[in-house]
Coordinates of C-alpha atoms in Angstrom, one line a residue:
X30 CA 154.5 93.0 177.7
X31 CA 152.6 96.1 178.5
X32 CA 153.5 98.5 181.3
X33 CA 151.7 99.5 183.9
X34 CA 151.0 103.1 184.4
X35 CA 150.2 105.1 187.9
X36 CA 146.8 107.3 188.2
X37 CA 147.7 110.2 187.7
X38 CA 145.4 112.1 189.9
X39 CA 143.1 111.0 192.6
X40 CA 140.4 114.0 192.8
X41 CA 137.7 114.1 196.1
X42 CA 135.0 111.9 195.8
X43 CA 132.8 115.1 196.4
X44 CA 134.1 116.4 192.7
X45 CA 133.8 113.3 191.3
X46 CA 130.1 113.1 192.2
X47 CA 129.4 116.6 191.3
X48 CA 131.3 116.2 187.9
X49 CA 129.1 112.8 187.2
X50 CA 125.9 114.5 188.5
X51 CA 126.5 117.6 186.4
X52 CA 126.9 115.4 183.3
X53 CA 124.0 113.7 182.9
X54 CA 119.9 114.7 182.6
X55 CA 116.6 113.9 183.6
X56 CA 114.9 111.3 181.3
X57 CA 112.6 113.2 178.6
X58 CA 110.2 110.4 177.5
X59 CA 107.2 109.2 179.2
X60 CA 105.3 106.1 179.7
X61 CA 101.6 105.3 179.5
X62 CA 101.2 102.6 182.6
X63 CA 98.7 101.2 184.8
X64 CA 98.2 102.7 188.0
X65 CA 99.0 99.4 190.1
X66 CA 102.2 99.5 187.8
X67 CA 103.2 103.3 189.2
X68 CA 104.6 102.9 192.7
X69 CA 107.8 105.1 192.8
X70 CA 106.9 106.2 189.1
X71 CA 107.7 109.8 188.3
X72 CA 104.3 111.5 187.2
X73 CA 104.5 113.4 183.8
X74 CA 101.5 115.5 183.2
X75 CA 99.5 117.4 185.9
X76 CA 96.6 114.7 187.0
X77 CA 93.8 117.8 187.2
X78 CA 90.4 115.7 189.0
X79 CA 87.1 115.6 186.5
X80 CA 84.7 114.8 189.4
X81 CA 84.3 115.7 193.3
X82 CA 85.2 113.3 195.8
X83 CA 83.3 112.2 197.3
X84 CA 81.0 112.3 194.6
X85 CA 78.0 113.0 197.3
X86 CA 77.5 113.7 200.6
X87 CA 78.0 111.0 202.6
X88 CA 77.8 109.6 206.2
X89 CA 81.0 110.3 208.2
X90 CA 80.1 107.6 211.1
X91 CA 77.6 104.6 211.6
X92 CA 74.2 105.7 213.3
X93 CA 71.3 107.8 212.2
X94 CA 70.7 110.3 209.3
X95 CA 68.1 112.9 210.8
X96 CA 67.0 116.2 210.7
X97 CA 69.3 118.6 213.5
X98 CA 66.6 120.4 214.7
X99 CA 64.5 117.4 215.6
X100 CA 67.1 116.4 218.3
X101 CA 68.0 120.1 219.8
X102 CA 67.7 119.8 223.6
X103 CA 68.3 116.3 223.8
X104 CA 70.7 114.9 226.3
X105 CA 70.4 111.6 228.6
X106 CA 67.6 112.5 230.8
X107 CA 65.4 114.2 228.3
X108 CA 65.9 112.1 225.0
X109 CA 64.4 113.1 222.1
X110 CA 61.9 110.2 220.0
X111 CA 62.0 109.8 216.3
X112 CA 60.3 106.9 214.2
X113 CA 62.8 104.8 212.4
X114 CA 61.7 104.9 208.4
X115 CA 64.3 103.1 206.6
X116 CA 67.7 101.1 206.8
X117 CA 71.2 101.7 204.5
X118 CA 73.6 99.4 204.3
X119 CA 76.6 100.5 202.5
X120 CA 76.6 100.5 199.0
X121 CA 72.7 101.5 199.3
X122 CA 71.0 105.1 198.7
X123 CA 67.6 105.9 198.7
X124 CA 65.4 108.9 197.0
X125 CA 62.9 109.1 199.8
X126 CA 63.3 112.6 201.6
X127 CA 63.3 112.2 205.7
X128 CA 60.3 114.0 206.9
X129 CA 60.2 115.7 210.5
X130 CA 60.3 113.4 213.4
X131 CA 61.6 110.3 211.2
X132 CA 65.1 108.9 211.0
X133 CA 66.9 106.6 208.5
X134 CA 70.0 104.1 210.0
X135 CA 73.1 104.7 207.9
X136 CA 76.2 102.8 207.1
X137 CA 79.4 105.0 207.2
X138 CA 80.0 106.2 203.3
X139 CA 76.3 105.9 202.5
X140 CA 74.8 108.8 200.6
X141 CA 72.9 111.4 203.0
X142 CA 69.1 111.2 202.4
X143 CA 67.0 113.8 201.3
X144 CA 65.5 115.8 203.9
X145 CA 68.4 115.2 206.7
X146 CA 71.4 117.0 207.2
X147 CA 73.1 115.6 210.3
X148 CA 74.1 112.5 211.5
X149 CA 73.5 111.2 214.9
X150 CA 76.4 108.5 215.9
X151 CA 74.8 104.8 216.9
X152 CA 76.8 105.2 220.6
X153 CA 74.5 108.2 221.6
X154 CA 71.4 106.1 220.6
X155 CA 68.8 104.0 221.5
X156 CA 66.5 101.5 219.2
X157 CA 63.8 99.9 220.3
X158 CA 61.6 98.3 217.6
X159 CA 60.8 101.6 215.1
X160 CA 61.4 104.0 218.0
X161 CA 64.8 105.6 218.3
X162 CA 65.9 107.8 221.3
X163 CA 68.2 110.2 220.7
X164 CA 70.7 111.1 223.9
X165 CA 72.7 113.9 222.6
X166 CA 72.0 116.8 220.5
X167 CA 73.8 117.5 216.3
X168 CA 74.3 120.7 214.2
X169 CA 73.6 120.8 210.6
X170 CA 76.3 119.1 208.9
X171 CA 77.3 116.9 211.9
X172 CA 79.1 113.6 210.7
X173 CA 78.7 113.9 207.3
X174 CA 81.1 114.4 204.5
X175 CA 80.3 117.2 201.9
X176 CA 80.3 116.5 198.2
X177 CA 84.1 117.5 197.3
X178 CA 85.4 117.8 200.7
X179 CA 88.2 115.8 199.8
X180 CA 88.9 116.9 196.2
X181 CA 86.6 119.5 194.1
X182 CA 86.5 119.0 190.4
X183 CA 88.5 121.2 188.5
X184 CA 91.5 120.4 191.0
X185 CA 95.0 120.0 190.1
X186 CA 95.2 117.3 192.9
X187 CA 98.9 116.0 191.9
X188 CA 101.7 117.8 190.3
X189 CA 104.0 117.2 186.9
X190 CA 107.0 115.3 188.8
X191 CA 105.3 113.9 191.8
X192 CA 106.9 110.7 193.5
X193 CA 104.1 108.6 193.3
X194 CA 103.8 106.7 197.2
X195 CA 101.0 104.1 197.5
X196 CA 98.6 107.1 199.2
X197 CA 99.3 109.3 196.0
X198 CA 98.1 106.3 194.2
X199 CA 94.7 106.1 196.2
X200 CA 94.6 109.6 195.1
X201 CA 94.3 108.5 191.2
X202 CA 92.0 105.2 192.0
X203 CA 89.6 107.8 193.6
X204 CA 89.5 109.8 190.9
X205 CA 89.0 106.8 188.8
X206 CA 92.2 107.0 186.4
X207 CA 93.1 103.7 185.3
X208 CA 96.3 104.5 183.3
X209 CA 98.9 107.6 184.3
X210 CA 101.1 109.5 182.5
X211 CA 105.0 108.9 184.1
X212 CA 108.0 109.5 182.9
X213 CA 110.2 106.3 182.1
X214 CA 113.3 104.7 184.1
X215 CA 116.7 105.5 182.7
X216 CA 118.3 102.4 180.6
X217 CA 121.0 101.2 182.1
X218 CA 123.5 98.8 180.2
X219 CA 125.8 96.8 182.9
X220 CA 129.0 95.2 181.1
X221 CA 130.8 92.8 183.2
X222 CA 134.6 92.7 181.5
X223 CA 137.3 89.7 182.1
X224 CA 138.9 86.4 181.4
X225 CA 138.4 86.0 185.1
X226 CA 135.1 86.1 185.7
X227 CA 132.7 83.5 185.3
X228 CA 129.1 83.3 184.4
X229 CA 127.1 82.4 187.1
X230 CA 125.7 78.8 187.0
X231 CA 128.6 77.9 184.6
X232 CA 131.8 75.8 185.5
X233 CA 134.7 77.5 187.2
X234 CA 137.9 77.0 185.2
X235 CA 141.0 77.4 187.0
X236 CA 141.4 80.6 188.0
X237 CA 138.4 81.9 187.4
X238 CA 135.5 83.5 190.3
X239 CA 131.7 83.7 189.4
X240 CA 130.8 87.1 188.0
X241 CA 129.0 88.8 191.5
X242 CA 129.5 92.9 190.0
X243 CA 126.9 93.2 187.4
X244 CA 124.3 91.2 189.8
X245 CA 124.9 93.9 192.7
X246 CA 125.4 96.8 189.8
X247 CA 122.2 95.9 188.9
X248 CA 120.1 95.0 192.3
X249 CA 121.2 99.0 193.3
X250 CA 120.7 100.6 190.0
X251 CA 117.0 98.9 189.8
X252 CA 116.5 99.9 193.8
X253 CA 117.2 103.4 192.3
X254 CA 114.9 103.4 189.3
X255 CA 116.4 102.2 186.7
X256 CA 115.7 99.9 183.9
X257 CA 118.7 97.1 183.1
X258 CA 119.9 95.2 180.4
X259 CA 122.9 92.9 182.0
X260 CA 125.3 91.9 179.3
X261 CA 127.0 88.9 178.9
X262 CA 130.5 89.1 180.1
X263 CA 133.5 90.0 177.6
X264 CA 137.0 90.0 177.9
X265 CA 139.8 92.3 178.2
X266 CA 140.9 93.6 174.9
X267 CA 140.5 96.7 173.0
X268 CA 137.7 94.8 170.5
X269 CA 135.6 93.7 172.7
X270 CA 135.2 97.0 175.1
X271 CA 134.9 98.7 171.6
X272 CA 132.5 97.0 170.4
X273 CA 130.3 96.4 173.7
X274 CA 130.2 100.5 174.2
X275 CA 128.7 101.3 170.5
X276 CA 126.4 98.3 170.8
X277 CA 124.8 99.9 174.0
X278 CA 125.2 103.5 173.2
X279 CA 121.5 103.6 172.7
X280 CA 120.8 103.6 176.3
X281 CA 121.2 106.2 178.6
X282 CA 123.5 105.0 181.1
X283 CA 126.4 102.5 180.4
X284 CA 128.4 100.5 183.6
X285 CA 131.6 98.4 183.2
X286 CA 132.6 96.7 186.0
X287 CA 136.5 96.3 185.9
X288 CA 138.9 97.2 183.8
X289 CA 139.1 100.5 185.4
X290 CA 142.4 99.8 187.0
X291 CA 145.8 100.2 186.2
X292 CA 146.8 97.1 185.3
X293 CA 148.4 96.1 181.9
X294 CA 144.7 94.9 180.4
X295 CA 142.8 97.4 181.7
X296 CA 141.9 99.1 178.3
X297 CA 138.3 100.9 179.6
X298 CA 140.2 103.9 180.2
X299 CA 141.8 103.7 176.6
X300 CA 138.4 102.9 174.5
X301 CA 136.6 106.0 176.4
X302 CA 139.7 108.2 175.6
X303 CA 139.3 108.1 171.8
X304 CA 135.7 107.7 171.4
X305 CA 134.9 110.1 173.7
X306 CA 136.2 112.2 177.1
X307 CA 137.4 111.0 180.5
X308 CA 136.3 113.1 183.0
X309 CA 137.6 111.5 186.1
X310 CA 140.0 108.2 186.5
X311 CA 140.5 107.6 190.2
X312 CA 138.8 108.9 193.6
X313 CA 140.5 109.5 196.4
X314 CA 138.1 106.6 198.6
X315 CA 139.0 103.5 199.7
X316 CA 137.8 100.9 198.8
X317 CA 136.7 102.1 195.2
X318 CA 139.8 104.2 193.6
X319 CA 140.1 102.7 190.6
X320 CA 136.7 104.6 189.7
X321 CA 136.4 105.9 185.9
X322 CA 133.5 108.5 184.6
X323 CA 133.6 109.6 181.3
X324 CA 131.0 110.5 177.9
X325 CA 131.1 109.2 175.2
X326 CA 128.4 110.4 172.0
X327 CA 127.5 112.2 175.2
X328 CA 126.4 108.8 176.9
X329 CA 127.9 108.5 180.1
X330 CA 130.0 106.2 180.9
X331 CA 131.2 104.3 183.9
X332 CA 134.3 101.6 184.8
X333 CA 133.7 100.4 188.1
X334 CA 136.1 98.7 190.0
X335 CA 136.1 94.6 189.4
X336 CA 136.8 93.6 193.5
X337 CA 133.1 93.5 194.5
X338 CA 133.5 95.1 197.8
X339 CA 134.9 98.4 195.6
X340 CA 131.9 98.2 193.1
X341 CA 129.5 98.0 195.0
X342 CA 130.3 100.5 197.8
X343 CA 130.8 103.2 194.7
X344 CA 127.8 101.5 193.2
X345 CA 126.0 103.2 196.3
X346 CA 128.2 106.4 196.2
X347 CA 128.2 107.2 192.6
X348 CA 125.4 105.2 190.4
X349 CA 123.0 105.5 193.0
X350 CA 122.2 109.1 193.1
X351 CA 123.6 109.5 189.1
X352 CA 120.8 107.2 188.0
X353 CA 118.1 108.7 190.6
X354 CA 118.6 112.0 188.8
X355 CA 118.2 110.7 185.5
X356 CA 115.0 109.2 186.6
X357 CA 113.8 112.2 188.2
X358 CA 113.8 110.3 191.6
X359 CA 113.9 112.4 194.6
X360 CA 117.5 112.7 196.1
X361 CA 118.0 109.7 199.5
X362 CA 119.1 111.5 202.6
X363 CA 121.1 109.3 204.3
X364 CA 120.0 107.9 207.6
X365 CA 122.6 107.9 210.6
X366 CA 122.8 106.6 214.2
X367 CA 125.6 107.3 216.8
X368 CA 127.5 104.4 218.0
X369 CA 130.9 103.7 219.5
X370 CA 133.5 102.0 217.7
X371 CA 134.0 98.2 218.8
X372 CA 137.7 98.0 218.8
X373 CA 140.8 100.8 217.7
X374 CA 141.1 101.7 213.9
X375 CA 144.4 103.0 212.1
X376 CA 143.9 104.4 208.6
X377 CA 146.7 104.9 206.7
X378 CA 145.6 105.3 203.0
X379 CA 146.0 109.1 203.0
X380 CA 142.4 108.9 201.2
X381 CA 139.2 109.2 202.6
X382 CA 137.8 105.2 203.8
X383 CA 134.3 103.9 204.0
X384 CA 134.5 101.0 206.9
X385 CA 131.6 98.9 206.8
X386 CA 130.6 97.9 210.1
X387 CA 127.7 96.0 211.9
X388 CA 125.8 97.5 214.9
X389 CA 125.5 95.6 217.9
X390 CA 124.6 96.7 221.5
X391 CA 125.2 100.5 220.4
X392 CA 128.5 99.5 219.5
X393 CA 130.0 99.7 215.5
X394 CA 132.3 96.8 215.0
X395 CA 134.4 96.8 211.6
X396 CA 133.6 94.1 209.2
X397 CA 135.4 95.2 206.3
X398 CA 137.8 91.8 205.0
X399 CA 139.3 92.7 201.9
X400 CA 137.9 94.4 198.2
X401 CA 137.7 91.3 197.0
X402 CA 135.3 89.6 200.0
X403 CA 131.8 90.2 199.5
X404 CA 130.5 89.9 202.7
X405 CA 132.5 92.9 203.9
X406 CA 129.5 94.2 203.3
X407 CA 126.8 91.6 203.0
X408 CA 127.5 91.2 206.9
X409 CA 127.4 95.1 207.5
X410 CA 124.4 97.8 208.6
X411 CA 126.1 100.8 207.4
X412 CA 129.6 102.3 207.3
X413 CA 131.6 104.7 209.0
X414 CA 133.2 107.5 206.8
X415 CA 137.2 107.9 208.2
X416 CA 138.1 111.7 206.7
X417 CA 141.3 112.0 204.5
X418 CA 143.1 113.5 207.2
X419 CA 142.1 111.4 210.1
X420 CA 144.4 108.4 211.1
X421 CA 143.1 106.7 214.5
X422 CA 139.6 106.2 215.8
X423 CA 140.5 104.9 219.3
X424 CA 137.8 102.3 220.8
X425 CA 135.0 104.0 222.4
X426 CA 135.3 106.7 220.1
X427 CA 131.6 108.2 218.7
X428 CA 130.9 107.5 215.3
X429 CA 128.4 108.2 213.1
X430 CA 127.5 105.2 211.0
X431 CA 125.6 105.7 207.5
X432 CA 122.9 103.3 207.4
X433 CA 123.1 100.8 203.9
X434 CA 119.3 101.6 202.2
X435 CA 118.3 97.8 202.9
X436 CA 119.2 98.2 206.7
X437 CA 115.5 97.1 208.2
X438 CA 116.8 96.6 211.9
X439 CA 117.4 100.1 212.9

């Protein structure tokens, strides 16, 4: 039988981040894509605009394209008359220049006809048959929107590494781009490892649970940009992990989930060492210790833990931002509310905790089960962060609770 041998040093899950972040790099390689294809899409190239928008000018408001000076002075008691020569509806221009004392009605966006340079809004108006009184005086320029007021050709209108957001890509449709220039996601292998695991849809056998790790691995590391391949699951032995790593050394990322432990078939750690370089076996968090980062062909590497509460609460801690740099993503601030905590909590790990908890009624009540239960944090909001060297929160304490990313209730 094979021993089992102690981590030998737990380091702050602060270092471990920084080591992991330091280790890996932006994505280099683009991808050609349709715009509607580009939400949260990284832009390569500088998108520099070819035309003016608008294109024209154009009527900022419903109501009445006229020459200014033909309403000067007027007001409601002394309204000023002008003969109504033409009608736009949107989508409509027309080449016929507005001569003095005449008027055109205009749909907001319609081009500005030649001969006026104002618009008079519909509210300070009055039709009646082809006579329109005007009730309140316009400058030149009034309601209309100059040709290029929005974007002048020649404009570099968005940046090389721009987060594209749905307005940024209104931004391209106006300018007319079909197709933009953005850099691709990071590939992402996910392995899951062990006889114990079970595909999902497949009959347990005894002893067996369904595989949940590379599901959740996968749901985060999409969230956060990337592109995954989920492997089938493989078991424990030295062959296996050997041969899974060189097969998906041609991605950029590559995620085990278990066999980062300590126990007597937990190779990971063994199969990184001599192809490559653990950097980091074991954080000092709970849940989540059994945590390994390493490189190997300069690939990193990652051994998550196999209880699904642990993976996935490092999945958020570590891969999360990890993969968001490779994909050029901007870095998530965490969102935080104040709450008080429901009932007393003793930690006693000597390492720093994550207690998942669900708000209610301002209050943060502790959900957390076991590693191994799921729900620990399907059922939770956010968690509560309990510092290495703090033992109690009493009840009625003030907390401050992390908010999960899918948290839409608060």
């Amino acid at each position: 039988m094979g021993k089992m041998t102690p981590f030998k040093t737990l380091i702050p899950r602060e270092e471990a981040l920084k080591i992991a972040l330091s280790s890996v790099k932006p994505v280099e390689e683009t991808d050609l894509i349709l715009i509607e294809e580009s939400l949260h899409r990284v832009l390569a190239e500088d998108v520099k605009s070819d035309r003016d928008v608008p294109p024209f000018d154009r009527a900022a408001m419903d109501g009445y394209a006229v020459r200014a000076e033909d309403t000067y002075g007027a007001s409601d008691l002394t309204p000023r008359t002008l003969r109504l020569v033409g009608v736009l509806h949107a989508g409509e221009s027309t080449d016929t220049p507005i001569k003095r004392g005449e008027c055109i009605r205009i749909a907001t966006g319609c081009p500005i006809p030649p001969g006026a340079d104002s618009v008079v809004m519909v509210e300070f108006t009055e039709e009646k048959g082809r006579e329109i009184s005007v009730h309140r005086a316009v400058y030149p320029g009034a309601n209309i929107a100059q040709r290029g007021e929005d974007i002048k050709k020649g404009e570099v209108v968005l940046e090389r590494g721009t987060f594209l957001t749905p307005a940024k890509i209104g931004v391209l449709a106006a300018l007319g781009r079909r197709k933009v220039l953005v850099y691709r996601r990071p590939r992402v292998a996910v392995i899951p490892t062990g006889a114990e695991v079970c595909e999902v849809g497949s009959e347990l056998k005894e002893g067996q649970v369904y595989d949940v790790n590379s599901y959740t691995l996968s749901a985060v590391l999409r969230e956060n940009g990337a592109s995954v391949t989920r492997a089938p699951i493989i078991p424990d032995s030295l062959e296996e992990l050997r041969s899974a790593l060189k097969r998906f050394l041609d991605h950029d990322l590559i995620v085990f989930s278990g066999g980062s432990s300590v126990g007597e078939r937990d190779l990971l750690v063994k199969v990184v060492e001599e192809s490559g370089k653990v950097l980091f076996h074991g954080v000092q968090i709970k849940p989540g210790k059994p945590t390994l980062f390493g490189l190997v062909d300069g690939k990193p590497v990652f051994g998550m833990p196999g209880y699904p509460t642990s993976c996935l609460s490092n999945a958020y801690l570590f891969l999360a931002p990890v993969v968001r740099k490779m994909a050029r993503l901007p870095p998530k601030e965490p969102r935080t509310v104040k709450a008080r905590m429901a009932k007393r909590v003793v930690s006693a790990s000597g390492r720093e905790q994550f207690l998942p908890v669900r708000l209610v009624g301002g209050e943060a009540r502790p959900v957390f089960k076991k590693s191994g239960d799921i729900t620990s944090l399907a059922d939770a909001d956010g968690y509560v962060v309990l510092p290495v060297n703090v033992d109690v929160v009493e009840e009625g304490e003030e907390v401050t609770v992390t908010l999960f990313e899918y948290t839409l209730s608060v």
